[in-house]
mmCIF file of C-alpha atoms in Angstrom:
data_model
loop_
_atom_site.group_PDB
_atom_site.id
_atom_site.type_symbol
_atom_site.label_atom_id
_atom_site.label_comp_id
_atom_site.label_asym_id
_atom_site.label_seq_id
_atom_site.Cartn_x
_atom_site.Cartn_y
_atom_site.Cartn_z
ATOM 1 C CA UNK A 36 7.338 24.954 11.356
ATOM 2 C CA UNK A 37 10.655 24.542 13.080
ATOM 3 C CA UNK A 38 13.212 23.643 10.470
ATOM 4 C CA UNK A 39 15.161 21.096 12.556
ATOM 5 C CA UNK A 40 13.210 18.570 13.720
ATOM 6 C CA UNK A 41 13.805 14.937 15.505
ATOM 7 C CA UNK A 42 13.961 11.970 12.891
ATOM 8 C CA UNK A 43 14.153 8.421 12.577
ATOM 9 C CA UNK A 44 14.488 5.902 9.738
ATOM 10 C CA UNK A 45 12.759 2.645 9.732
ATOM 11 C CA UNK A 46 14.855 0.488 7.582
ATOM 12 C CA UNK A 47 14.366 -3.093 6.132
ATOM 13 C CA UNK A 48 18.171 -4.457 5.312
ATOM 14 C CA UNK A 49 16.392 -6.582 3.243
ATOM 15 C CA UNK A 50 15.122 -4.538 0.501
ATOM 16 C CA UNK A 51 18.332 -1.646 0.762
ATOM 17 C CA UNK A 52 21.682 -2.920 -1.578
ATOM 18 C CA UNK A 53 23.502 -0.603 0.502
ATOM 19 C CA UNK A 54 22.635 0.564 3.936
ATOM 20 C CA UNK A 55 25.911 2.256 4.745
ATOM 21 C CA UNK A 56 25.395 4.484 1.973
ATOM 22 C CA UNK A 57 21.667 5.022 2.634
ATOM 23 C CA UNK A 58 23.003 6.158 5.944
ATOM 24 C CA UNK A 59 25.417 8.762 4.738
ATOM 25 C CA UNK A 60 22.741 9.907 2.408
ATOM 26 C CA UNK A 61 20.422 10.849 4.678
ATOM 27 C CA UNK A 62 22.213 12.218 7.891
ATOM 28 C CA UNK A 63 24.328 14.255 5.445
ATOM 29 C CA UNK A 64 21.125 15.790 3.474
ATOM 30 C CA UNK A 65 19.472 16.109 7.100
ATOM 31 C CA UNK A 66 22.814 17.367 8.542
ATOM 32 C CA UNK A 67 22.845 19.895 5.567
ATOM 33 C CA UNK A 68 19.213 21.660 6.443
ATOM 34 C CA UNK A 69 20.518 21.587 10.241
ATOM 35 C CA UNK A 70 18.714 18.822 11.054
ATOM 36 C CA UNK A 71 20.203 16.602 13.930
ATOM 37 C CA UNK A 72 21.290 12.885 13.445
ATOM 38 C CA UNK A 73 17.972 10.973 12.958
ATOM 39 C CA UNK A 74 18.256 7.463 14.729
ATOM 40 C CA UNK A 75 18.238 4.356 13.276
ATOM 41 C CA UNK A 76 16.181 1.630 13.665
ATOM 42 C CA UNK A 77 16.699 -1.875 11.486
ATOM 43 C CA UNK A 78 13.171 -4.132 11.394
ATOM 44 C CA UNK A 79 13.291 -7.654 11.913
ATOM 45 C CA UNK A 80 11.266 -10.791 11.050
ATOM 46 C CA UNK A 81 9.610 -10.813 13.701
ATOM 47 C CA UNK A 82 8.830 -6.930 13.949
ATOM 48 C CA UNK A 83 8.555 -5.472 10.302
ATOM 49 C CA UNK A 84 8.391 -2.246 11.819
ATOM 50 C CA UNK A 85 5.201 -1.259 13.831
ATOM 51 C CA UNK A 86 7.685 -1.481 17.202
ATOM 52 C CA UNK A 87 10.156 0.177 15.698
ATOM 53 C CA UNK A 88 8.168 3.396 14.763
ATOM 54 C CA UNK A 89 6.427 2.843 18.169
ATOM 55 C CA UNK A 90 10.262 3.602 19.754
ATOM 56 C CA UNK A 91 11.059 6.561 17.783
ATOM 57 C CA UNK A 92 7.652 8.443 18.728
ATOM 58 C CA UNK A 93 8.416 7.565 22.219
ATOM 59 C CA UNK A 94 11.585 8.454 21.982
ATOM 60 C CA UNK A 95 10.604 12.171 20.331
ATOM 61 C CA UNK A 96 11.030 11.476 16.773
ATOM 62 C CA UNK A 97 8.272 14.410 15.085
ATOM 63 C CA UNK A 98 9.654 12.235 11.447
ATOM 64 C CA UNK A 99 10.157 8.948 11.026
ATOM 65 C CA UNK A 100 11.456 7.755 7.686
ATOM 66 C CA UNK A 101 10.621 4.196 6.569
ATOM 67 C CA UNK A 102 12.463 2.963 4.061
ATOM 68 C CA UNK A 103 11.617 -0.861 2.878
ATOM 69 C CA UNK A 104 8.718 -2.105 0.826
ATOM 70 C CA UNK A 105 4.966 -1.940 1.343
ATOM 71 C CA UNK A 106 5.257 -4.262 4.158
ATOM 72 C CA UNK A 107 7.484 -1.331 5.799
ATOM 73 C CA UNK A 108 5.065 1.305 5.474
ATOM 74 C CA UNK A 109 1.907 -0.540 6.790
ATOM 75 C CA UNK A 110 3.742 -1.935 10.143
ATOM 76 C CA UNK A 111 4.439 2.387 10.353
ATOM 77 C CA UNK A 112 1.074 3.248 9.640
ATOM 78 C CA UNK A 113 0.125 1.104 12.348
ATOM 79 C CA UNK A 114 2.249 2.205 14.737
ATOM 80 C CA UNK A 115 2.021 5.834 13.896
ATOM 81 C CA UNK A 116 -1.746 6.495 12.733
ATOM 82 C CA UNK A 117 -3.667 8.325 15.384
ATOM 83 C CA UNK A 118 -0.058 10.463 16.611
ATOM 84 C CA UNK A 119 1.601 13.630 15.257
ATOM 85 C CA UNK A 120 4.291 12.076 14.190
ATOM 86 C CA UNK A 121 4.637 12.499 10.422
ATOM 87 C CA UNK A 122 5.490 9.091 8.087
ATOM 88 C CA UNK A 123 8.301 10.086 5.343
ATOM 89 C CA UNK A 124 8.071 6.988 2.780
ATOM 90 C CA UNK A 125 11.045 5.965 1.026
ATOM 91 C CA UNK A 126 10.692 3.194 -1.194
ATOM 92 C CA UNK A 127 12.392 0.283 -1.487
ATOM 93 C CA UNK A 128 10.630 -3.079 -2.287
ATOM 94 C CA UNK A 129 9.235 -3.437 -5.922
ATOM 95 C CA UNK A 130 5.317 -2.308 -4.877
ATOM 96 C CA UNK A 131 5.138 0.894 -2.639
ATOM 97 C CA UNK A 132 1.622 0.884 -3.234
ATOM 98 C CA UNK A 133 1.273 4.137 -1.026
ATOM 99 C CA UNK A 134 4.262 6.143 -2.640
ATOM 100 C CA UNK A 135 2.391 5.728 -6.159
ATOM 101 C CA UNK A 136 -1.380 6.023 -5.259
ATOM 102 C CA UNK A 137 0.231 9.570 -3.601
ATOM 103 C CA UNK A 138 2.697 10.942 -6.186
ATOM 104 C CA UNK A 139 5.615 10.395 -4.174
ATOM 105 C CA UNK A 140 8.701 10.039 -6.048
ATOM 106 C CA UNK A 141 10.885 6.621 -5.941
ATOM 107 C CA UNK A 142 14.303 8.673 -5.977
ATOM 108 C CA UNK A 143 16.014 9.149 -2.616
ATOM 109 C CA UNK A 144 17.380 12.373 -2.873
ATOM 110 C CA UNK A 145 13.758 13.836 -3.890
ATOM 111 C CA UNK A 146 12.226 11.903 -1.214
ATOM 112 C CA UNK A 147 14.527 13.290 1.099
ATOM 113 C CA UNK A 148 14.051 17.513 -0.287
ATOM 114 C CA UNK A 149 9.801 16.531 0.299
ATOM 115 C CA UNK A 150 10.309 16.140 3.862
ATOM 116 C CA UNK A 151 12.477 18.773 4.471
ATOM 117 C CA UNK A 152 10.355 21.328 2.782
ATOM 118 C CA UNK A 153 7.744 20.574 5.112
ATOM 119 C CA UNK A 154 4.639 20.164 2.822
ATOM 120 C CA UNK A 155 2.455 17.649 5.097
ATOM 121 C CA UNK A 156 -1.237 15.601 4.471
ATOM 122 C CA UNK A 157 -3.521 14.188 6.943
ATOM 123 C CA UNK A 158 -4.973 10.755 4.762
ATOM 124 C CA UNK A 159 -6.780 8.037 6.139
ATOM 125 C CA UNK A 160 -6.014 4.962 7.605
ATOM 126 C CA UNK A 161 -8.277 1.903 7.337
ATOM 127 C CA UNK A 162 -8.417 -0.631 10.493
ATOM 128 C CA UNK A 163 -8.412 -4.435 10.618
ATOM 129 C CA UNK A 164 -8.564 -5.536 14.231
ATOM 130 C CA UNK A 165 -5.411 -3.797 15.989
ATOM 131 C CA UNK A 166 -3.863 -3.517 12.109
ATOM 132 C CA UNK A 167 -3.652 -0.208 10.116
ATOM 133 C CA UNK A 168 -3.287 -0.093 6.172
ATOM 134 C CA UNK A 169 -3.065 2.920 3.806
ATOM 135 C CA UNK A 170 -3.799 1.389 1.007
ATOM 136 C CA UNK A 171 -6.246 -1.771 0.305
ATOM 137 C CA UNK A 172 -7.170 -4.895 2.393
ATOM 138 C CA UNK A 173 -8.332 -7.933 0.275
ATOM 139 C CA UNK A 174 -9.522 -11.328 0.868
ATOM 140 C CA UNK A 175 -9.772 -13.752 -1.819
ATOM 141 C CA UNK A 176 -7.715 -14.380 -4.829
ATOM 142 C CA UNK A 177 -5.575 -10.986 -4.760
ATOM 143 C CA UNK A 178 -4.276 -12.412 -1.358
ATOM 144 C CA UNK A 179 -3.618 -15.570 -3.266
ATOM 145 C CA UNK A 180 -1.745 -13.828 -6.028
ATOM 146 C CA UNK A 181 0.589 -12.508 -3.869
ATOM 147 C CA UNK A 182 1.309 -16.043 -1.495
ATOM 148 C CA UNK A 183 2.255 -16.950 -5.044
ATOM 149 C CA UNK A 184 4.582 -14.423 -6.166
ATOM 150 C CA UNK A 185 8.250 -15.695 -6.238
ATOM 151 C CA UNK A 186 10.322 -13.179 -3.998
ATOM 152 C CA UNK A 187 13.324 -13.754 -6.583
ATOM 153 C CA UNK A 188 11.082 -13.134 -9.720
ATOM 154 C CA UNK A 189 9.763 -9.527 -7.849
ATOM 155 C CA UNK A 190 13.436 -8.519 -7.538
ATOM 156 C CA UNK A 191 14.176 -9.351 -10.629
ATOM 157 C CA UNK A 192 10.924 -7.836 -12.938
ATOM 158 C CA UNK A 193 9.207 -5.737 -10.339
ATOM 159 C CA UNK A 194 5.723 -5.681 -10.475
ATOM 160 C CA UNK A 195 5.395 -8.154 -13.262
ATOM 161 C CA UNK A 196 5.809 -11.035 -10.936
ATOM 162 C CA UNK A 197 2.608 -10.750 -9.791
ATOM 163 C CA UNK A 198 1.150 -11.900 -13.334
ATOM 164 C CA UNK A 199 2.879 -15.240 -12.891
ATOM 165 C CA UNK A 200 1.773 -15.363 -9.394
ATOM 166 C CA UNK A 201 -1.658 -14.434 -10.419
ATOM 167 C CA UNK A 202 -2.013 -16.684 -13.568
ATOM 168 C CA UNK A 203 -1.884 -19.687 -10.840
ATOM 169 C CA UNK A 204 -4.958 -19.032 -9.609
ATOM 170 C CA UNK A 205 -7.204 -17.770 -12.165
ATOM 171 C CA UNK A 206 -9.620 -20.881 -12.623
ATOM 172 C CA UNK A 207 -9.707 -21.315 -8.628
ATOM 173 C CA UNK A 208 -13.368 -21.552 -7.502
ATOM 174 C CA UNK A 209 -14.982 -18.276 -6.240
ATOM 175 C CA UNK A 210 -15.779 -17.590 -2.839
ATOM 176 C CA UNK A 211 -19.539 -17.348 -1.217
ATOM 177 C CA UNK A 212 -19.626 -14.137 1.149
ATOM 178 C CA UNK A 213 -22.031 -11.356 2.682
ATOM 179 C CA UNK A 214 -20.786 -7.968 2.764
ATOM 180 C CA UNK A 215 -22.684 -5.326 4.755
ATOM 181 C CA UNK A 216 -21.608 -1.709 3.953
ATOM 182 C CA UNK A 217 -22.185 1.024 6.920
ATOM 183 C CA UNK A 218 -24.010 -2.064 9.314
ATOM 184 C CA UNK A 219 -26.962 -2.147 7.002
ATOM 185 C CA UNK A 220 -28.393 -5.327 5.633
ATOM 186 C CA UNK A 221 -25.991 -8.121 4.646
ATOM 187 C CA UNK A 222 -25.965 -8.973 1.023
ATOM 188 C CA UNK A 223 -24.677 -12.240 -0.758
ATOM 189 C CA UNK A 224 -22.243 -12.759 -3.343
ATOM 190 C CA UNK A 225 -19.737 -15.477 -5.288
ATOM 191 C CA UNK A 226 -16.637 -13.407 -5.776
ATOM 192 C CA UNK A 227 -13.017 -14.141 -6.725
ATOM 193 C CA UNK A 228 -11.989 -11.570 -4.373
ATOM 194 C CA UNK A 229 -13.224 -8.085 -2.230
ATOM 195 C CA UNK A 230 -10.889 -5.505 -2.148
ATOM 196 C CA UNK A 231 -11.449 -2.625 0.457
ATOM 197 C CA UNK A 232 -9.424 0.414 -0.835
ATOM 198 C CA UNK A 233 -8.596 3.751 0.874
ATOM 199 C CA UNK A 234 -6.762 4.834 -2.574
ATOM 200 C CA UNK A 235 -7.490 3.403 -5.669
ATOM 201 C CA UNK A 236 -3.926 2.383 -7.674
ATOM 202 C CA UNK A 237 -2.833 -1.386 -8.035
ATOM 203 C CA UNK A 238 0.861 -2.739 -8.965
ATOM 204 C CA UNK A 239 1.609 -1.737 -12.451
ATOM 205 C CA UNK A 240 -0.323 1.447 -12.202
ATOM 206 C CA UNK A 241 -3.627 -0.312 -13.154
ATOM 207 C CA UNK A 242 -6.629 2.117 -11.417
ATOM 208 C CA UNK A 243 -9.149 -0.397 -9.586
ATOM 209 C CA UNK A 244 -10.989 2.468 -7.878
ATOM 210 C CA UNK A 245 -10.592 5.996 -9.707
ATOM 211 C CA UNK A 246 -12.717 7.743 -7.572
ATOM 212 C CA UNK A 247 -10.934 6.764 -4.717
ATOM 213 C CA UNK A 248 -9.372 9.504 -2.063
ATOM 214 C CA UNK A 249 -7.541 9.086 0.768
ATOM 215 C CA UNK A 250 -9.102 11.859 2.907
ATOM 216 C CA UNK A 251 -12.567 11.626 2.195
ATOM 217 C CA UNK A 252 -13.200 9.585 5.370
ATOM 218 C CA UNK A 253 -14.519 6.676 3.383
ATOM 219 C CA UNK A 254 -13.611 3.375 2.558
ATOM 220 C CA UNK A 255 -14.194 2.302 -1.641
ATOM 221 C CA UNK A 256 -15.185 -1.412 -2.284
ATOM 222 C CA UNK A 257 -14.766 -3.801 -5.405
ATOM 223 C CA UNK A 258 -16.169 -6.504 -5.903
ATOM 224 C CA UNK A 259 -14.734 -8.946 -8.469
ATOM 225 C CA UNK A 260 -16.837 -11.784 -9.555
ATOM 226 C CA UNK A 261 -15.256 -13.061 -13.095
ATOM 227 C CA UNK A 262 -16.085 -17.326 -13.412
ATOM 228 C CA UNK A 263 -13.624 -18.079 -16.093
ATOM 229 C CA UNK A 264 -10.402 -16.758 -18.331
ATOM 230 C CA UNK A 265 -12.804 -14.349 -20.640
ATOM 231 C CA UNK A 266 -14.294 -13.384 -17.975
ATOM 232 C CA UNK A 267 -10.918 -12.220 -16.324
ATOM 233 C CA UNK A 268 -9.822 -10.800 -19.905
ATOM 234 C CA UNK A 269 -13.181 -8.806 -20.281
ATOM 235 C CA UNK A 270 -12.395 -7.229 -16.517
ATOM 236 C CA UNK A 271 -8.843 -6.352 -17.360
ATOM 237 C CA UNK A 272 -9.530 -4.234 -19.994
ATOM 238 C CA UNK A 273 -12.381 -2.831 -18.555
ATOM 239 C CA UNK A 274 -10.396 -1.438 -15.625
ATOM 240 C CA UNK A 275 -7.705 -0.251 -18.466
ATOM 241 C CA UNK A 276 -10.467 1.378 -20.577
ATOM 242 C CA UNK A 277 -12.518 2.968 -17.725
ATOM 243 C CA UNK A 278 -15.368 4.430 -20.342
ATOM 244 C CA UNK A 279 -17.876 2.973 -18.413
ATOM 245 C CA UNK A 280 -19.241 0.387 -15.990
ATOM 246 C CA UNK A 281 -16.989 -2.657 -15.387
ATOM 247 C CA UNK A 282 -18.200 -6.355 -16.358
ATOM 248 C CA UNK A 283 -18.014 -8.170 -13.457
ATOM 249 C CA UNK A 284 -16.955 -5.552 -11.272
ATOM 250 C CA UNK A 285 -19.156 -4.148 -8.678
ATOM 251 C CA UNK A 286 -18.513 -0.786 -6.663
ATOM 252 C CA UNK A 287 -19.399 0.248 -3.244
ATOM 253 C CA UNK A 288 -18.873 3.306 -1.094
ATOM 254 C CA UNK A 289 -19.023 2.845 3.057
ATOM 255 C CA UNK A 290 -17.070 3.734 6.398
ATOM 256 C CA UNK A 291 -17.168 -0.117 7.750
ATOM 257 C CA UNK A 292 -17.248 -3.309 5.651
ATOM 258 C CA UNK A 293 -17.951 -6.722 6.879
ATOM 259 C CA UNK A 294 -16.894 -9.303 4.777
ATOM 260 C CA UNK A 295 -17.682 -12.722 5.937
ATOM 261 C CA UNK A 296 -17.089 -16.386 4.448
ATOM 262 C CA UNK A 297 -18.484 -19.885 5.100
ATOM 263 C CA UNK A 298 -14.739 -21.077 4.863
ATOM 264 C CA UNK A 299 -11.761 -19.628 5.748
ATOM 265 C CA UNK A 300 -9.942 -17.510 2.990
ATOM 266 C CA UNK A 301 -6.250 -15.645 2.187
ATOM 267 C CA UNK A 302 -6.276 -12.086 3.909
ATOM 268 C CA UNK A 303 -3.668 -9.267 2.844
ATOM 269 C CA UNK A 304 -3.239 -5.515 4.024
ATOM 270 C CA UNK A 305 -1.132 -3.367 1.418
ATOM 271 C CA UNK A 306 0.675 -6.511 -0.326
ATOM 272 C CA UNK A 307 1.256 -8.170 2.812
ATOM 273 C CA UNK A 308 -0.527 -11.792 3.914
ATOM 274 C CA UNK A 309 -2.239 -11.817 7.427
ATOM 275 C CA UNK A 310 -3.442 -14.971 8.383
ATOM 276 C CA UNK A 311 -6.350 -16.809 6.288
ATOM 277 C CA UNK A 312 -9.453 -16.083 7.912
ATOM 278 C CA UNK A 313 -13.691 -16.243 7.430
ATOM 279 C CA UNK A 314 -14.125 -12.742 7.976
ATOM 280 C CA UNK A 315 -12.619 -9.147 7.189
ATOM 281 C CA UNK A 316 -14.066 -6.478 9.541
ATOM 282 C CA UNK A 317 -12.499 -3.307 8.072
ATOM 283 C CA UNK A 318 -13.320 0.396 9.413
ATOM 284 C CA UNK A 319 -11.665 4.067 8.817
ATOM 285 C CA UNK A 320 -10.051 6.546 10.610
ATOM 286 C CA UNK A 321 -10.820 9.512 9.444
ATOM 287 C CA UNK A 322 -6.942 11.405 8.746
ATOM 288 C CA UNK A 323 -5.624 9.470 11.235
ATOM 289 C CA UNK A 324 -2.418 9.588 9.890
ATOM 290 C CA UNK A 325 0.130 12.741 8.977
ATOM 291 C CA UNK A 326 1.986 11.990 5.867
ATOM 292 C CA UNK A 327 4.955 13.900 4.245
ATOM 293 C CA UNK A 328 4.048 15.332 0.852
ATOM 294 C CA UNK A 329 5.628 17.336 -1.726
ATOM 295 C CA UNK A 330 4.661 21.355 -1.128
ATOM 296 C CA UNK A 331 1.525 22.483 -3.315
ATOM 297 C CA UNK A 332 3.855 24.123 -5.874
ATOM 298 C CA UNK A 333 5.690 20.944 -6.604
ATOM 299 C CA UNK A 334 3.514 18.499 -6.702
ATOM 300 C CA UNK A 335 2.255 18.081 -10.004
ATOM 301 C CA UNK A 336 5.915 17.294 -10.780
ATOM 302 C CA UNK A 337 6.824 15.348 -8.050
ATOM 303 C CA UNK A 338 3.457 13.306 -8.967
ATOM 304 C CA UNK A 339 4.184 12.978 -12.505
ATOM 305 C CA UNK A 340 7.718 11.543 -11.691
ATOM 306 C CA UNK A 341 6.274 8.920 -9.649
ATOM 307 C CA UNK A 342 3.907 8.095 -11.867
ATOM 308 C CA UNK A 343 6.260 7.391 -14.506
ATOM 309 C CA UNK A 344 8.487 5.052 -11.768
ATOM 310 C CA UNK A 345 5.010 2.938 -11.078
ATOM 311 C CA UNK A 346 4.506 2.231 -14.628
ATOM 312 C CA UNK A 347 8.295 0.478 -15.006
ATOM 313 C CA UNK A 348 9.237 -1.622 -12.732
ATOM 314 C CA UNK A 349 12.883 -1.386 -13.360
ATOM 315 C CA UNK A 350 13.067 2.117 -13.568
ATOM 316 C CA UNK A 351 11.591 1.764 -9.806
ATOM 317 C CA UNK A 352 14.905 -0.680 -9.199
ATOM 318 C CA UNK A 353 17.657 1.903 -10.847
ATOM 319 C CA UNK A 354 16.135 4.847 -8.412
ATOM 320 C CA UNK A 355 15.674 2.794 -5.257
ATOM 321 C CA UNK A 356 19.421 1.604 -5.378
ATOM 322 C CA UNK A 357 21.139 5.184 -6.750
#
C-alpha cells in the first residue's frame, strides 16, 4: 500500500472543543508519515456529513476521517459504503457506537497511528431506503429514548443520559407489528421496540446481540417485549448476565427485515432520529464498506483500550478533547 495517500476529515464543530488544534494535530501527524495536507470539510445542519464525504471521494480522497459523533459516522457510511474509499472514525460525541462495537480507540493520537499503519476491514453496512447505518436501526421505544435525551445532560455524563431519557418512557404502551425475516411469512408481535443490529454493543457497553458480526453478511434482530417496570428490570439483567435465554427478549437472524406498524412510530439509525414512520424495511450489504482498523498485531490492545473508554463515559470526554 502506498504510504502517502489523499485524505479528508469530516468534522462536526459541534462536538470538537477545539478545531484549530484538531487541525494541527492531524496535518502534522499526516505531514510526519509524508502524507499530504488532507482537506477539510466542516458538516452542517442541514448536511451532517453524507455530502461532505460524497466531495472528498470525488475529489480523490482514498481516506476520509470523520470526526463528530455517531450522527457523523452514519451520514459517512452512507456516502461512502459501496466505494474504496476507506472511513477513519474519530470520535467525538458521547456514543460512537461504531468505534466501541469495533475496538477502536477514543484517543486521537492512536486513532490517527491506526490509519496510518494501514490495517483495513471490509464490515457491513445495513440499508434503510437511500440511508446506510453501521450499527443498529430501531423503531419503537429506543428511538424514543433518545428524542428524550437532553443534549446538555449527554455532554455533561456521557452515556448516562440516556437512562433519564429512557426512564420517560418505560410504562408507554407497546407497539403491534409483523416482522418478516428473509421475505418469508409475516409474524405478529406487541413489542416495546425492534432493534435491527449489524454489531451487537449498546451505549454503556451493555451487549444486546453477542453473537453479532459485522461481516457475516447478516443482519441480527431483537425483539423486546417487556409490559411493565419488572419486566424491564428482569430484561436488564438478563442482557448483563447473558447465562442463558433472555425474558422477554426474542432473537432473530436474516439478510432483510420488514418491520411494519398499524400506526406510525419513532425511527433511529445509529443514535440518530429519522422521521416517525409505520414501517422499517432494512436490508445488508454485504462488506460494503472499507473501514480503518488497528493492524492484526495490535488489536487486542487497541480493542481493550476502547473497551475500557465505552464503559466511562467521562473517560470518553478527557480523550476526545486531549
Amino acid at each position: 500500500m502506498d504510504t502517502a495517500l489523499r485524505s479528508a476529515v469530516v468534522v462536526n464543530p459541534v462536538k470538537v472543543p477545539d478545531l484549530d488544534e484538531l487541525r494541527q494535530t492531524i496535518t502534522e501527524a499526516l505531514a510526519a508519515a509524508g502524507w499530504p495536507e488532507p482537506m477539510w470539510l466542516e458538516t452542517t445542519v442541514e448536511d451532517p456529513g453524507a455530502g461532505q464525504a460524497a466531495q472528498a471521494a470525488r475529489d480523490g480522497a482514498e481516506v476520509v476521517f470523520a470526526c463528530g459523533g455517531d450522527g457523523t459516522v452514519m451520514a459517512c457510511v452512507s456516502a461512502l459504503a459501496g466505494t474504496d474509499v476507506a472511513l477513519a472514525v474519530l470520535p467525538a460525541g458521547t456514543g460512537n457506537l461504531l468505534a466501541a462495537n469495533l475496538g477502536l480507540s477514543g484517543d486521537l493520537a492512536t486513532g490517527i497511528e491506526v490509519v496510518l499503519q494501514g490495517g483495513r476491514r471490509r464490515i457491513d453496512v445495513g440499508c434503510v431506503g437511500d440511508q446506510s447505518f453501521a450499527v443498529m436501526a430501531g423503531m419503537g421505544f429506543d428511538a424514543k429514548m433518545l428524542d428524550a435525551t437532553n443534549d446538555t445532560a449527554k455532554k455533561h455524563v456521557g452515556w448516562l443520559a440516556y437512562v433519564a431519557g429512557a426512564a420517560q418512557h418505560l410504562r408507554d404502551r407497546p407497539m403491534r407489528v409483523t416482522i418478516s425475516l428473509d421475505g418469508g411469512p409475516a409474524f405478529t408481535r406487541r413489542p416495546r421496540t425492534v432493534i435491527v443490529g449489524n454489531v451487537g454493543r449498546l451505549q454503556g457497553g451493555m451487549r444486546l446481540l453477542p453473537d453479532a458480526q459485522p461481516d457475516d453478511g447478516k443482519l441480527d434482530v431483537a425483539v423486546l417485549s417487556p409490559r411493565n417496570l419488572r419486566h424491564w428490570l428482569a430484561l436488564a439483567w438478563g442482557v448483563l448476565r447473558r447465562t442463558g435465554a433472555v425474558a422477554r427478549m426474542e432473537t432473530f437472524t436474516a439478510s432483510t427485515v420488514e418491520i411494519r406498524s398499524n400506526r406510525a412510530q419513532p425511527r433511529q439509525l445509529d443514535g440518530d432520529l429519522i422521521d416517525p414512520g409505520k414501517e422499517l424495511l432494512v436490508s445488508v450489504r454485504p462488506q460494503a464498506l472499507l473501514l480503518c482498523v488497528p493492524q492484526p498485531e495490535n488489536a487486542a490492545d487497541l480493542a481493550h483500550d476502547a473497551g475500557a473508554v465505552s464503559r466511562d463515559a467521562d473517560e470518553i470526554r478527557e480523550v476526545t478533547s486531549a
